């Protein structure tokens, strides 16, 4: 029998875990041809998330969990889950039921037809402000313009991945992860299914605008070097026009002398160029920062506990488990 792992990262989700478990269990109980693993990754929650998961595990042997040593963020929680999940296919799902588990049978159906990555695309985004919708649409548009890899719009992490896609993702060990880009980058056979994204069932979103802006910058800098290219193009344009203007000034001064006017234009040029230079340095800095972080080659995460056992051997445990 094939095993399907359902990977659920959870950070302070005590209010919704119970519902999440029951709705998912209802769906997978009806799929008798598969074995299921419900793998929760507790991402350093400060509430009762871990103890709820543990009590679920006592009642249902399909529940497993990985407890990270602190809060690492969803991207890292997901790679930790991918390292520990045992299934032939892995379904990534949010704990807050915004990703309806009722889609699982359809995902599995397409997986059986040979697709490696069955991803759920939102038809609508209930419970999100127009500003969030608008910024997200603009972001996707911008990102797509800068790269040849097709970006999946309105698609979150909710998807089924075949084992080989999972193993491909596990080889991408960069520490600043933009998983959405990675799904596209690894390729393989993709299949899109549509769904209505529900508002969060309970609890609060962990995202605020600052973290969305961070994610956007992360997305761009991990995906494309276009900003560097753009700043060199802008730089050459500015130098070109500056050169023409310089020639004009020199000739004018020679012909008509210098009447010490031009304070306004001088200020404009200084401020404009100063701004442009700071912007370019900032862009370089973003990439430099990434290089700095990646060259440390730190492990992506540490595990405190895996399925009721304290992890003693700190290191690449995930390699010995599989
Ligand atoms: N999450 C996590 N670590 C974090 C933040 C979030 O594991 O640091 C999990 C969270 O428990 C949920 C999923 O990631 O299962 C999506 O989070 P959320 O619902 O807050 O994001 P949104 O749906 O608003 O994008
Ligand atoms: Mg959510």
mmCIF file of N, CA and C and ligand atoms in Angstrom, residues 94 96 98 197 200, ligand 2:
data_model
loop_
_atom_site.group_PDB
_atom_site.id
_atom_site.type_symbol
_atom_site.label_atom_id
_atom_site.label_comp_id
_atom_site.label_asym_id
_atom_site.label_seq_id
_atom_site.Cartn_x
_atom_site.Cartn_y
_atom_site.Cartn_z
ATOM 1 N N UNK A 94 -1.860 23.901 5.321
ATOM 2 C CA UNK A 94 -1.824 24.789 6.484
ATOM 3 C C UNK A 94 -2.688 24.228 7.601
ATOM 4 N N UNK A 96 -4.592 25.982 9.517
ATOM 5 C CA UNK A 96 -5.759 26.810 9.836
ATOM 6 C C UNK A 96 -6.973 26.513 8.967
ATOM 7 N N UNK A 98 -7.402 26.863 5.925
ATOM 8 C CA UNK A 98 -7.590 27.697 4.732
ATOM 9 C C UNK A 98 -7.402 26.847 3.493
ATOM 10 N N UNK A 197 -10.406 29.527 -1.511
ATOM 11 C CA UNK A 197 -9.672 29.598 -0.257
ATOM 12 C C UNK A 197 -10.566 30.199 0.811
ATOM 13 N N UNK A 200 -9.420 31.869 7.494
ATOM 14 C CA UNK A 200 -8.901 31.106 8.611
ATOM 15 C C UNK A 200 -10.030 30.580 9.502
HETATM 16 MG MG1 LIG B 2 -3.625 30.941 7.004
#
